């Protein structure tokens, strides 16, 4: 693609983002807040362990929307120069990347929890508990914060409003340093590289186990297909695997472009690879990654009947309040 057409494409993407990001921010804050409230009430027919993971995932997604979409992407796309006078960018970076790590790794821990619940019956009673979920989520949160402390020293406190993964001003020493470049590369390998692979592996093993167990159970129960479809144990497993696969697939599909760019960027910067990541690929990665923080509510509404009922009640209640206020 020549320079003229790339500039045209950049202008088109910029126009889309000016509309897309504010709408996505409003939608994301609303659906994640509503999800946290609905799940926290414990009336969706889910175990306390699963509920704790899903609430944590929604809370992490909400933090990503606030720190990344609202406080980073929207000021950049709308050129809000007032943020240049606020000297907190390196602190903002640590919070943003820590929230992103939590969002990603909570998905991994939830996938592993469902793997244990479905495939490891002897370990299930000890691991798949509300207390263990709290320990796992707390550990991930602490490690995510510690992992991202180097960003505080890589970046300065000043914003730049540049369209790149680095939204804080960095010195030439840091920008050209192989040490800091290696740290950045390791950061992106840890998130989202390793989680991406882990989610794929966990889901592949879980699905394989479900298929093998399903065939064995059907053989034991005989050829009575009608009775087999009413098997409560298999129906329970089927619901669990549908929820797991939809959440995991959502993560894999919407993070794929961003993951590729994140891993290739340091290699390209140090001339390890003779390629350049086009601007529009980076922007598509950001747009899809941020969309992934707003879609889990839709997944719950599709797969969970009781969650859907609670969501309908919440919408009716909100409309009733609006009508009452108007009158």
Coordinates of C-alpha atoms in Angstrom, one line a residue, residues 11 173 180:
X11 CA -8.3 9.3 8.0
X173 CA 17.5 6.4 26.2
X180 CA 13.8 -1.8 28.2

